[in-house]
Short mmCIF file of C-alpha atoms in Angstrom, two decimals:
data_model
loop_
_atom_site.label_atom_id
_atom_site.label_comp_id
_atom_site.label_asym_id
_atom_site.label_seq_id
_atom_site.Cartn_x
_atom_site.Cartn_y
_atom_site.Cartn_z
CA MET A 63 39.78 -92.43 -59.85
CA SER A 64 36.17 -92.96 -59.49
CA HIS A 65 36.02 -92.04 -55.81
CA PHE A 66 36.84 -89.01 -53.61
CA LEU A 67 40.08 -89.51 -51.78
CA PHE A 68 40.99 -89.21 -48.05
CA ASN A 69 40.19 -85.98 -46.31
CA VAL A 70 38.24 -84.47 -49.34
CA TYR A 71 35.41 -82.12 -48.81
CA VAL A 72 33.05 -80.96 -51.41
CA ASN A 73 31.17 -77.71 -50.37
CA ASP A 74 32.24 -78.64 -46.86
CA ILE A 75 30.59 -82.06 -47.15
CA SER A 76 32.87 -85.10 -46.33
CA ALA A 77 33.12 -86.92 -49.68
CA TYR A 78 35.61 -89.71 -48.78
CA LYS A 79 35.03 -92.89 -50.79
CA MET A 80 31.88 -91.32 -52.47
CA THR A 81 31.47 -91.26 -56.21
CA ALA A 82 30.25 -88.09 -57.88
CA LYS A 83 26.70 -89.53 -57.95
CA GLU A 84 26.77 -90.38 -54.28
CA ILE A 85 27.98 -86.89 -53.29
CA GLU A 86 25.14 -85.43 -55.47
CA THR A 87 22.72 -87.63 -53.65
CA GLU A 88 24.00 -86.66 -50.31
CA VAL A 89 23.71 -82.98 -51.18
CA THR A 90 20.30 -83.36 -52.62
CA SER A 91 19.07 -85.24 -49.44
CA GLY A 92 20.62 -82.51 -47.19
CA LEU A 93 19.12 -79.63 -49.28
CA ARG A 94 15.61 -80.55 -47.94
CA LYS A 95 16.90 -80.00 -44.30
CA TYR A 96 18.72 -76.90 -45.19
CA THR A 97 18.08 -73.83 -42.94
CA LEU A 98 19.91 -70.50 -42.68
CA THR A 99 20.16 -68.85 -39.31
CA ILE A 100 20.38 -64.98 -39.37
CA GLN A 101 21.82 -63.06 -36.44
CA GLY A 102 21.27 -59.16 -36.21
CA ARG A 103 21.31 -56.26 -33.71
CA GLY A 104 18.91 -56.19 -30.93
CA ASP A 105 19.38 -59.95 -30.16
CA ILE A 106 17.09 -60.74 -33.18
CA THR A 107 17.49 -64.12 -34.72
CA GLU A 108 15.65 -65.47 -37.72
CA VAL A 109 15.69 -68.59 -39.78
CA ILE A 110 14.96 -69.38 -43.33
CA SER A 111 14.39 -72.87 -44.54
CA ALA A 112 14.61 -74.36 -47.96
CA ASP A 113 10.90 -74.70 -48.06
CA ASP A 114 10.45 -71.06 -47.39
CA ILE A 115 12.16 -70.02 -50.56
CA ASN A 116 11.52 -73.15 -52.69
CA LEU A 117 15.18 -74.09 -52.81
CA SER A 118 16.34 -76.69 -55.43
CA LEU A 119 19.46 -78.16 -56.67
CA ARG A 120 20.96 -77.44 -60.09
CA MET A 121 22.35 -80.60 -61.81
CA ASP A 122 24.91 -79.97 -64.58
CA GLY A 123 27.78 -82.40 -63.91
CA GLN A 124 29.50 -80.01 -61.21
CA PHE A 125 30.21 -82.91 -58.93
CA ASP A 126 31.82 -84.92 -61.82
CA ARG A 127 34.05 -81.92 -62.51
CA ALA A 128 34.95 -81.77 -58.81
CA LEU A 129 35.98 -85.46 -58.82
CA LYS A 130 38.23 -84.84 -61.81
CA GLU A 131 40.02 -81.99 -59.89
CA GLN A 132 41.66 -84.77 -57.78
CA ASN A 133 45.02 -86.00 -58.71
CA PRO A 134 44.89 -89.79 -58.10
CA LEU A 135 48.52 -90.19 -58.48
CA LEU A 136 49.22 -88.10 -55.55
CA TRP A 137 46.81 -90.03 -53.29
CA PRO A 138 49.38 -90.48 -50.31
CA ALA A 139 49.45 -86.75 -49.87
CA TYR A 140 45.68 -86.73 -49.22
CA LEU A 141 46.35 -88.72 -46.04
CA PHE A 142 47.96 -85.72 -44.36
CA ASN A 143 46.03 -82.70 -45.54
CA GLU A 144 42.48 -81.79 -46.07
CA THR A 145 41.31 -80.73 -49.54
CA HIS A 146 38.28 -78.59 -49.98
CA LEU A 147 36.58 -78.59 -53.34
CA THR A 148 34.01 -76.02 -54.19
CA THR A 149 31.32 -76.26 -56.98
CA ASP A 150 29.68 -73.26 -58.72
CA ASN A 151 26.33 -72.28 -57.40
CA ILE A 152 24.40 -75.43 -57.14
CA VAL A 153 21.23 -74.11 -55.79
CA VAL A 154 18.23 -72.61 -57.51
CA TYR A 155 15.63 -70.17 -55.97
CA SER A 156 13.55 -67.20 -56.96
CA LYS A 157 15.15 -63.96 -55.76
CA GLU A 158 11.65 -62.30 -55.80
CA THR A 159 10.64 -65.09 -53.28
CA VAL A 160 13.62 -64.57 -51.17
CA GLU A 161 13.08 -60.82 -51.05
CA LYS A 162 9.46 -61.30 -49.93
CA LYS A 163 10.71 -63.60 -47.16
CA ILE A 164 13.37 -61.20 -45.97
CA ASP A 165 10.87 -58.37 -45.86
CA GLU A 166 8.85 -60.44 -43.38
CA LEU A 167 11.69 -60.94 -41.01
CA GLN A 168 11.61 -59.20 -37.53
CA PHE A 169 14.71 -57.16 -38.69
CA PHE A 170 12.28 -54.92 -40.72
CA ALA A 171 9.39 -54.79 -38.33
CA ALA A 172 8.58 -51.29 -37.39
CA GLU A 173 8.83 -51.87 -33.61
CA ASN A 174 12.38 -53.27 -34.06
CA ILE A 175 13.73 -50.34 -36.13
CA ILE A 176 15.71 -47.72 -34.24
CA GLU A 177 17.16 -45.00 -36.34
CA PRO A 178 20.73 -44.03 -35.69
CA THR A 179 21.34 -40.72 -33.75
CA ASP A 180 24.32 -38.38 -33.87
CA ALA A 181 26.37 -37.45 -30.94
CA TYR A 182 25.18 -34.15 -29.26
CA VAL A 183 25.72 -32.00 -26.22
CA SER A 184 23.45 -32.97 -23.38
CA GLU A 185 20.25 -30.95 -23.01
CA GLU A 186 20.69 -30.93 -19.19
CA SER A 187 23.86 -30.17 -17.18
CA GLY A 188 25.51 -32.71 -14.94
CA GLU A 189 27.68 -32.34 -11.90
CA ASP A 190 30.51 -30.84 -14.12
CA GLY A 191 28.29 -28.97 -16.52
CA PHE A 192 27.46 -30.20 -19.98
CA TYR A 193 28.86 -33.42 -21.63
CA ILE A 194 28.56 -35.13 -24.91
CA ILE A 195 26.10 -37.88 -25.41
CA PRO A 196 27.69 -40.50 -27.66
CA GLU A 197 26.27 -41.44 -31.15
CA ASN A 198 23.72 -44.43 -31.12
CA TYR A 199 24.17 -46.84 -34.11
CA GLY A 200 20.46 -47.99 -33.61
CA GLN A 201 19.21 -50.87 -35.63
CA SER A 202 17.91 -49.69 -38.95
CA PRO A 203 18.84 -52.17 -41.58
CA ILE A 204 19.57 -51.37 -45.19
CA ARG A 205 17.47 -53.61 -47.28
CA GLU A 206 19.46 -53.97 -50.45
CA ILE A 207 22.57 -54.98 -48.46
CA VAL A 208 20.75 -57.35 -46.16
CA ILE A 209 19.37 -59.08 -49.21
CA ASP A 210 22.64 -59.42 -50.76
CA LYS A 211 24.17 -60.77 -47.66
CA ILE A 212 21.47 -63.40 -47.10
CA CYS A 213 21.43 -64.43 -50.72
CA SER A 214 25.21 -64.81 -50.74
CA ALA A 215 24.90 -67.30 -47.84
CA ILE A 216 22.19 -69.32 -49.48
CA ASP A 217 24.15 -69.51 -52.76
CA VAL A 218 26.74 -71.70 -50.96
CA LEU A 219 24.29 -73.12 -48.46
CA GLU A 220 26.00 -71.44 -45.46
CA PRO A 221 24.31 -72.61 -42.19
CA GLY A 222 24.40 -69.09 -40.64
CA VAL A 223 25.08 -65.43 -41.28
CA THR A 224 25.52 -62.30 -39.19
CA LEU A 225 24.32 -58.95 -40.24
CA ASP A 226 27.37 -56.90 -39.56
CA ASP A 227 27.67 -53.00 -39.41
CA GLU A 228 27.60 -52.61 -43.17
CA CYS A 229 24.02 -53.86 -43.16
CA TYR A 230 22.81 -50.99 -41.04
CA ASN A 231 22.42 -47.18 -41.39
CA ALA A 232 24.98 -45.37 -39.41
CA PRO A 233 25.14 -41.97 -37.63
CA GLN A 234 26.91 -38.96 -39.23
CA ILE A 235 28.41 -37.03 -36.14
CA PHE A 236 30.44 -38.91 -33.62
CA SER A 237 31.45 -38.09 -30.05
CA ASP A 238 35.00 -37.15 -31.07
CA ASN A 239 33.58 -34.48 -33.38
CA ALA A 240 35.84 -31.35 -33.04
CA GLU A 241 33.06 -28.76 -33.33
CA LEU A 242 30.97 -30.64 -30.81
CA THR A 243 33.86 -30.79 -28.43
CA ALA A 244 34.56 -27.09 -28.71
CA LEU A 245 30.89 -26.16 -28.10
CA CYS A 246 30.72 -28.34 -24.99
CA ASN A 247 33.87 -26.84 -23.65
CA ASN A 248 32.79 -23.33 -24.30
CA LEU A 249 29.46 -23.88 -22.62
CA ASN A 250 31.18 -25.22 -19.60
CA THR A 251 33.05 -21.90 -19.27
CA TYR A 252 29.73 -20.84 -17.51
CA CYS A 253 27.75 -23.88 -16.91
CA LYS A 254 29.73 -25.75 -14.33
CA ALA A 255 28.16 -23.76 -11.47
CA SER A 256 25.38 -25.12 -9.39
CA ILE A 257 23.93 -22.61 -7.02
CA THR A 258 20.85 -23.12 -4.91
CA TYR A 259 18.88 -20.33 -3.27
CA GLU A 260 16.61 -21.22 -0.36
CA PHE A 261 13.59 -19.20 0.42
CA GLY A 262 12.04 -21.18 3.26
CA ALA A 263 10.39 -24.28 1.92
CA ASP A 264 11.03 -23.00 -1.76
CA THR A 265 14.31 -23.68 -3.62
CA VAL A 266 15.54 -22.01 -6.74
CA VAL A 267 18.40 -23.92 -8.47
CA VAL A 268 20.82 -22.01 -10.81
CA ASP A 269 22.68 -24.91 -12.62
CA GLY A 270 24.06 -25.35 -16.09
CA THR A 271 20.76 -26.01 -17.53
CA LYS A 272 19.39 -22.65 -16.20
CA ILE A 273 22.57 -20.83 -17.09
CA LYS A 274 22.53 -22.12 -20.69
CA GLU A 275 19.18 -20.22 -21.15
CA TRP A 276 21.18 -16.94 -20.25
CA CYS A 277 23.94 -17.78 -22.93
CA ASN A 278 24.21 -16.50 -26.41
CA ILE A 279 25.26 -19.33 -28.64
CA ASN A 280 26.82 -18.64 -32.11
CA GLY A 281 28.21 -21.81 -33.73
CA THR A 282 30.83 -22.95 -31.16
CA GLU A 283 31.11 -19.47 -29.42
CA VAL A 284 29.36 -18.95 -26.14
CA SER A 285 28.96 -15.66 -24.06
CA LEU A 286 26.96 -14.97 -20.92
CA ASP A 287 24.15 -12.42 -21.45
CA GLU A 288 24.37 -10.53 -18.03
CA ALA A 289 21.09 -8.61 -18.83
CA LYS A 290 19.29 -12.06 -18.50
CA VAL A 291 21.05 -12.74 -15.31
CA LYS A 292 19.80 -9.37 -13.96
CA GLU A 293 16.28 -10.23 -15.03
CA PHE A 294 16.42 -13.53 -13.13
CA VAL A 295 17.56 -11.73 -9.96
CA ASN A 296 14.68 -9.10 -10.48
CA SER A 297 12.26 -12.08 -10.76
CA ILE A 298 13.18 -13.76 -7.56
CA ALA A 299 13.14 -10.34 -5.78
CA ARG A 300 9.66 -9.76 -7.10
CA GLN A 301 8.54 -13.22 -5.93
CA TYR A 302 10.17 -13.37 -2.52
CA ASP A 303 10.70 -9.76 -1.34
CA THR A 304 8.07 -8.72 1.35
CA PHE A 305 9.45 -5.13 2.08
CA GLY A 306 6.51 -2.89 2.86
CA LYS A 307 3.90 -5.38 1.91
CA THR A 308 0.41 -5.46 3.53
CA ARG A 309 0.11 -8.25 6.08
CA THR A 310 -2.97 -10.13 7.61
CA ILE A 311 -2.35 -11.12 11.12
CA ILE A 312 -4.28 -12.98 13.72
CA SER A 313 -4.54 -10.43 16.53
CA HIS A 314 -4.55 -11.03 20.30
CA SER A 315 -8.26 -11.31 20.09
CA GLY A 316 -8.18 -14.05 17.51
CA GLU A 317 -9.47 -11.76 14.75
CA GLN A 318 -7.86 -11.07 11.40
CA VAL A 319 -6.30 -7.68 11.25
CA THR A 320 -4.64 -5.93 8.26
CA VAL A 321 -1.37 -4.17 8.86
CA GLU A 322 -0.46 -1.87 5.98
CA GLY A 323 2.99 -0.20 5.20
CA GLY A 324 6.14 -0.04 7.17
CA ASP A 325 9.69 -0.98 6.13
CA TYR A 326 9.82 -4.50 7.50
CA GLY A 327 10.62 -7.44 5.27
CA TRP A 328 12.97 -9.12 2.74
CA TRP A 329 14.46 -6.41 0.53
CA MET A 330 17.11 -7.80 -1.87
CA ASP A 331 19.90 -5.41 -3.08
CA ARG A 332 19.27 -6.47 -6.66
CA THR A 333 22.37 -4.64 -8.23
CA THR A 334 24.83 -6.21 -5.91
CA GLU A 335 23.26 -9.59 -6.03
CA THR A 336 23.34 -9.57 -9.75
CA SER A 337 27.01 -8.74 -9.90
CA GLU A 338 27.86 -11.42 -7.27
CA LEU A 339 25.84 -14.04 -9.06
CA ILE A 340 27.58 -13.32 -12.32
CA ALA A 341 30.90 -13.75 -10.59
CA ALA A 342 29.83 -17.12 -8.97
CA ILE A 343 28.72 -18.30 -12.33
CA LYS A 344 32.06 -17.44 -14.03
CA ASN A 345 33.85 -19.00 -10.95
CA GLY A 346 32.00 -22.34 -11.24
CA ASP A 347 30.77 -22.04 -7.72
CA LYS A 348 28.62 -24.90 -6.14
CA GLY A 349 26.40 -24.85 -2.97
CA THR A 350 23.81 -22.71 -1.30
CA ARG A 351 23.84 -18.93 -1.75
CA THR A 352 22.19 -16.32 0.32
CA PRO A 353 21.12 -13.10 -1.65
CA VAL A 354 22.59 -9.79 -0.55
CA TYR A 355 19.72 -7.89 1.30
CA PHE A 356 19.11 -4.38 2.27
CA GLY A 357 16.71 -5.66 4.91
CA THR A 358 15.76 -9.09 6.26
CA ALA A 359 12.81 -10.68 8.09
CA ALA A 360 12.43 -13.47 10.52
CA ALA A 361 11.18 -16.07 8.04
CA TYR A 362 10.21 -16.64 4.47
CA GLY A 363 6.53 -17.07 3.44
CA GLU A 364 3.35 -15.31 4.41
CA GLN A 365 4.31 -14.89 8.05
CA ASP A 366 7.65 -13.48 7.44
CA TYR A 367 7.73 -11.83 10.73
CA GLY A 368 7.94 -15.20 12.51
CA ASN A 369 6.55 -16.27 15.94
CA SER A 370 8.39 -13.67 17.94
CA TYR A 371 7.16 -10.12 17.60
CA VAL A 372 5.30 -7.18 19.13
CA GLU A 373 1.71 -6.53 18.28
CA ILE A 374 0.72 -2.82 18.95
CA ASP A 375 -2.98 -2.07 18.76
CA LEU A 376 -3.33 1.69 18.80
CA THR A 377 -7.06 1.67 19.27
CA ALA A 378 -6.71 -0.44 22.53
CA GLN A 379 -3.59 1.48 23.40
CA HIS A 380 -2.22 -1.88 24.44
CA LEU A 381 0.66 -4.08 23.28
CA TRP A 382 1.51 -7.71 23.37
CA VAL A 383 4.93 -9.34 23.18
CA TYR A 384 4.99 -12.78 21.64
CA LYS A 385 7.83 -15.29 21.96
CA ASP A 386 7.70 -18.46 19.97
CA GLY A 387 4.05 -17.79 19.31
CA GLN A 388 2.96 -17.19 22.96
CA VAL A 389 2.16 -13.91 24.75
CA VAL A 390 4.80 -13.49 27.37
CA GLU A 391 4.20 -9.73 28.28
CA GLU A 392 1.73 -7.05 27.61
CA SER A 393 1.12 -3.43 28.57
CA ASP A 394 -0.99 -0.31 28.24
CA PHE A 395 0.83 2.61 26.59
CA VAL A 396 0.32 6.02 25.21
CA SER A 397 1.16 6.70 21.52
CA GLY A 398 1.34 9.65 19.31
CA CYS A 399 -0.96 12.69 19.90
CA VAL A 400 -3.73 12.61 17.33
CA ASN A 401 -5.04 16.26 17.77
CA LYS A 402 -1.49 17.56 17.28
CA GLN A 403 -1.10 15.43 14.17
CA ARG A 404 1.73 13.48 15.72
CA ILE A 405 0.30 9.93 15.23
CA THR A 406 2.25 6.86 15.59
CA PRO A 407 3.04 5.45 12.14
CA ARG A 408 1.16 2.47 11.24
CA GLY A 409 2.82 -0.61 9.63
CA THR A 410 5.38 -3.48 10.18
CA TYR A 411 8.75 -2.42 11.31
CA GLY A 412 11.78 -4.11 12.79
CA ILE A 413 13.54 -3.25 16.07
CA THR A 414 16.59 -1.30 14.95
CA TYR A 415 18.52 -1.77 18.13
CA LYS A 416 18.34 -1.62 21.91
CA GLU A 417 19.96 0.77 24.22
CA ARG A 418 19.99 1.34 27.93
CA ASP A 419 20.17 4.81 29.62
CA ALA A 420 19.68 6.68 26.27
CA THR A 421 19.16 10.41 26.02
CA LEU A 422 16.53 11.44 23.55
CA VAL A 423 17.40 14.82 22.23
CA GLY A 424 15.05 17.24 20.74
CA GLU A 425 15.00 21.04 20.05
CA ASN A 426 15.76 22.91 23.26
CA TYR A 427 15.64 19.81 25.45
CA SER A 428 16.99 16.44 26.19
CA SER A 429 15.31 13.70 28.14
CA PRO A 430 17.02 10.50 29.55
CA VAL A 431 15.12 7.09 29.30
CA LYS A 432 16.31 3.78 30.76
CA TYR A 433 15.02 1.53 27.94
CA TRP A 434 15.15 2.61 24.34
CA MET A 435 13.86 0.37 21.61
CA PRO A 436 13.44 2.27 18.25
CA PHE A 437 11.59 0.54 15.23
CA ASN A 438 10.86 3.30 12.73
CA GLY A 439 13.78 5.98 12.50
CA ASN A 440 13.42 7.65 15.86
CA VAL A 441 10.04 6.36 16.76
CA GLY A 442 10.23 3.58 19.27
CA MET A 443 9.24 2.01 22.59
CA HIS A 444 10.65 3.41 25.88
CA ASP A 445 9.76 4.08 29.35
CA ALA A 446 8.02 7.30 30.30
CA SER A 447 8.38 7.89 33.90
CA TRP A 448 6.83 11.34 33.66
CA ARG A 449 3.36 9.87 32.93
CA SER A 450 1.11 8.76 35.70
CA GLN A 451 -1.42 6.85 33.52
CA PHE A 452 -1.40 4.79 30.42
CA GLY A 453 -3.97 3.47 27.98
CA GLY A 454 -7.51 4.81 27.30
CA TYR A 455 -7.94 7.96 25.11
CA ASP A 456 -5.08 10.06 26.57
CA TYR A 457 -3.17 9.68 23.34
CA ILE A 458 -5.77 11.73 21.41
CA LEU A 459 -5.20 15.01 23.29
CA ASN A 460 -2.06 14.28 25.45
CA GLY A 461 -0.16 11.66 23.33
CA SER A 462 3.48 11.53 22.54
CA HIS A 463 5.33 12.74 19.48
CA GLY A 464 4.95 9.29 17.98
CA CYS A 465 6.77 6.97 20.33
CA ILE A 466 5.12 4.28 22.34
CA ASN A 467 5.41 5.43 25.97
CA LEU A 468 5.46 2.62 28.53
CA PRO A 469 5.38 2.32 32.25
CA THR A 470 8.89 1.89 33.43
CA GLU A 471 8.46 -1.65 34.88
CA LYS A 472 6.84 -2.91 31.72
CA ALA A 473 9.51 -1.19 29.37
CA GLU A 474 12.23 -3.04 31.44
CA LYS A 475 10.59 -6.39 30.89
CA ILE A 476 9.87 -5.88 27.25
CA PHE A 477 13.57 -4.58 26.83
CA GLU A 478 14.83 -7.90 28.20
CA ILE A 479 12.53 -9.99 25.89
CA VAL A 480 12.65 -8.39 22.46
CA GLU A 481 15.55 -8.74 20.14
CA LYS A 482 17.14 -6.50 17.43
CA GLY A 483 15.37 -7.21 14.24
CA GLU A 484 12.16 -8.59 15.66
CA ALA A 485 9.10 -7.31 14.04
CA VAL A 486 6.76 -4.64 15.52
CA LEU A 487 3.33 -4.69 13.98
CA VAL A 488 1.29 -1.46 14.52
CA TYR A 489 -2.23 -0.96 13.48
CA GLY A 490 -5.59 0.78 14.41
CA GLY A 491 -6.12 3.95 16.37
CA ILE A 492 -7.71 7.34 15.42
CA THR A 493 -5.69 9.04 12.74
CA SER A 494 -7.59 12.36 12.33
CA PRO A 495 -8.19 15.19 14.80
CA VAL A 496 -11.38 15.06 16.70
CA PRO A 497 -13.69 17.68 18.34
CA VAL A 498 -12.92 18.70 21.97
CA VAL A 499 -15.29 19.64 24.76
CA GLU A 500 -14.57 21.12 28.26
CA ARG A 501 -15.88 19.44 31.39
CA GLU A 502 -15.93 20.63 35.01
CA VAL A 503 -14.40 17.96 37.21
CA VAL A 504 -14.68 18.22 40.99
CA ASP A 505 -11.73 16.98 43.10
CA PRO A 506 -13.41 14.88 45.86
CA ALA A 507 -10.61 15.42 48.29
CA THR A 508 -10.39 19.23 48.03
CA GLY A 509 -13.73 20.15 46.49
CA GLU A 510 -11.89 22.15 43.85
CA VAL A 511 -13.35 22.44 40.47
CA LYS A 512 -11.21 22.02 37.53
CA ILE A 513 -11.99 22.43 33.75
CA VAL A 514 -10.50 19.53 31.68
CA LYS A 515 -10.76 18.80 27.94
CA LYS A 516 -12.07 15.68 26.62
CA PRO A 517 -12.21 14.23 23.00
CA VAL A 518 -15.50 13.56 21.27
CA ILE A 519 -15.43 10.34 19.48
CA ASN A 520 -18.26 9.44 17.10
CA GLY A 521 -20.39 11.96 18.91
CA LYS A 522 -19.68 10.68 22.38
CA VAL A 523 -17.31 11.65 25.16
CA PRO A 524 -15.58 8.58 26.39
CA GLY A 525 -16.58 7.57 29.89
CA GLU A 526 -19.92 9.64 29.94
CA SER A 527 -23.29 8.32 29.58
CA GLU A 528 -25.75 10.31 27.40
CA GLU A 529 -27.66 11.63 30.50
CA ALA A 530 -24.41 12.82 32.16
CA ALA A 531 -23.45 14.58 29.00
CA ALA A 532 -26.67 16.35 28.77
CA GLN A 533 -26.35 17.65 32.35
CA GLN A 534 -23.06 19.23 31.74
CA ASN A 535 -23.21 23.05 31.84
CA THR A 536 -20.07 23.67 30.00
CA THR A 537 -20.07 24.83 26.37
CA GLU A 538 -18.77 22.23 23.82
CA GLN A 539 -15.75 23.49 22.11
CA SER A 540 -16.08 22.52 18.41
CA THR A 541 -12.73 23.60 17.43
CA THR A 542 -10.03 21.00 16.93
CA GLU A 543 -6.62 21.32 18.56
CA GLN A 544 -4.12 22.10 15.87
CA ALA A 545 -0.61 20.70 15.23
CA PRO A 546 2.23 22.94 16.67
CA ALA A 547 3.34 25.76 14.63
CA GLU A 548 6.45 25.40 12.45
CA GLY A 549 9.59 26.30 14.23
CA THR A 550 8.34 25.28 17.67
CA SER A 551 10.07 22.44 19.65
CA GLU A 552 7.41 20.01 18.43
CA ALA A 553 8.71 17.13 16.43
CA THR A 554 8.41 16.74 12.75
CA SER A 555 6.07 14.12 11.28
CA PRO A 556 7.55 10.51 10.95
CA ALA A 557 9.97 10.18 8.19
CA THR A 558 8.64 9.30 4.76
CA GLU A 559 8.99 5.79 3.63
CA GLN A 560 12.27 5.19 1.79
CA THR A 561 12.26 3.94 -1.84
CA PRO A 562 14.66 1.59 -3.72
CA ALA A 563 17.89 2.68 -5.36
CA GLU A 564 18.07 4.52 -8.48
CA GLY A 565 17.69 2.18 -11.36
CA GLN A 566 16.03 -0.47 -9.17
CA ALA A 567 12.39 -1.15 -9.11
CA ALA A 568 10.48 -0.36 -5.93
CA PRO A 569 9.51 -3.53 -3.91
CA GLU A 570 6.06 -4.72 -4.79
CA GLY A 571 3.18 -2.73 -3.10
CA GLN A 572 5.54 0.32 -2.76
CA THR A 573 4.87 3.55 -4.65
CA ALA A 574 6.84 6.76 -4.45
CA THR A 575 5.29 9.81 -2.76
CA GLU A 576 3.70 12.10 -5.24
CA GLY A 577 6.23 14.55 -6.40
CA GLN A 578 9.11 12.59 -4.89
CA THR A 579 11.80 10.91 -6.96
CA THR A 580 12.10 7.21 -6.48
CA THR A 581 15.65 7.21 -5.27
CA GLU A 582 16.72 4.52 -2.91
CA ALA A 583 18.25 5.10 0.60
CA GLN A 584 19.25 2.42 2.89
CA PRO A 585 16.84 1.98 5.81
CA ALA A 586 17.09 4.50 8.40
CA THR A 587 20.37 4.31 10.31
CA GLU A 588 20.20 3.75 14.11
CA ASN A 589 21.55 7.23 14.83
CA GLN A 590 19.23 9.33 12.73
CA ALA A 591 17.06 11.57 14.81
CA THR A 592 13.50 12.91 14.71
CA PRO A 593 13.04 14.93 17.79
CA GLU A 594 9.90 14.45 20.02
CA ALA A 595 8.71 16.65 22.89
CA SER A 596 6.27 15.11 25.29
CA ALA A 597 2.94 16.27 26.16
CA ASN A 598 1.85 15.91 29.73
CA THR A 599 -1.43 15.78 31.42
CA GLU A 600 -3.48 19.00 30.79
CA GLY A 601 -2.77 21.63 33.20
CA GLU A 602 0.69 20.20 34.23
CA ALA A 603 4.12 21.27 32.97
CA ALA A 604 5.65 19.42 30.03
CA SER A 605 8.41 17.11 31.27
CA GLY A 606 10.86 17.53 28.46
CA GLU A 607 10.37 14.14 26.87
CA GLY A 608 12.41 13.87 23.72
CA GLU A 609 12.27 10.99 21.14
CA ALA A 610 15.33 11.39 19.14
CA ALA A 611 17.69 8.48 18.82
CA PRO A 612 21.07 9.00 20.57
CA ALA A 613 24.15 8.59 18.56
CA GLU A 614 25.48 5.03 19.15
#
């Protein structure tokens, strides 16, 4: 009756054979060693000791009352079962002191506090479009609940306590939220696509992240704004189209030469590309896409004409054929007649096609050629067997109707080298009619005197020294040869440059001819014809050269 029985525990302390006084002493002795271990999120562990909070024991006969709770008469039953007796709160501490100590714990350090975040739709799309980022519970403790939790443990001298979920702030929106799921699914109606455009070294990616910028979002409803897709296509066309642009090339002499105009280059069909891109987005297409083009070039970048092309210098009346960056053929030629205003058009063009044994048809004539390589409508390179000399200044008075006339053997070699679509860069030459003088020329074989016409270029006659010119007895003719009258068999001037389709902006660098509506036509088809009659050497009969593309 004066001792605790078998298997009796007071406040979880074994009290067997102890008196009330002895268990009180045991508890008092143990109190000085008491610590509370606290576990929380972020693998943070803190310990509060009895000394930290000035913990003391309250003595008011509680252990005597616990002893009296035993039933001595039933002592044999205590042999087989544990008996746990609990006193009232037996510890004394200042709650203010405890709260101050809790505030100093690492759970409340600013660097350890992570606010909870709600679930949300990802900012960037993944392989299958957008997805839901789950909520994050963080580790932001609720001070009042943490204090209550710790004090409750100290009250009964618990050795440890874990700060569970109720001790922390929680997110408000979870990954299974119905509205969030609906928004994600509706976005992915369009945003599963991943399309890559390749412009040489540059790539432009159209993935869910980009497509989302083109979507109108109203609550959970999503629709694709096709006007924004159109603007995107326009923007890449403006950036990468090279149709008709001015190019700076390194010429055969190693000097920089500017080549203006022409219809060569990348020319995107913006309307068709917009429609097809919208369809690809809605279909969830993945992979690399090549835009729809009206016209293409050999490469992307500044040198879009590549390393295989034809350089035509109208001033030198000489051309060079490049293959993989090396000159593999060259030739003198005769270009369009300047004084008859049939100049060869300058600019960058692409070889439209090649044809053997073509017949060039003009008004009142047809002329067969063996090697026909058009590059600007019906202006092209071909053999001119009727000519006996090439190069020099013949083109000013006796040039072609715009075509590049070549010796037959050179035309054959060039024909075998060049390919359809390869660039032809044309520059230089005299573009305005020049004065003409007459000179007497004596045939050394026959002694016959002929009168020939020669151009005056910058006040000088090519091939004559100033002294020789002064000794000439002929009268200089100051009049300029005029272009053939309308209605004759002479060819019309080269076709005007085409402009983009109605409703589509002209490629950068292109402007419509004054007074002309900017309506788009496809680049000239291979069987369009601009007739050309040839002009032979003065005094000889015209050969009937015609430079109109034969029907394929």
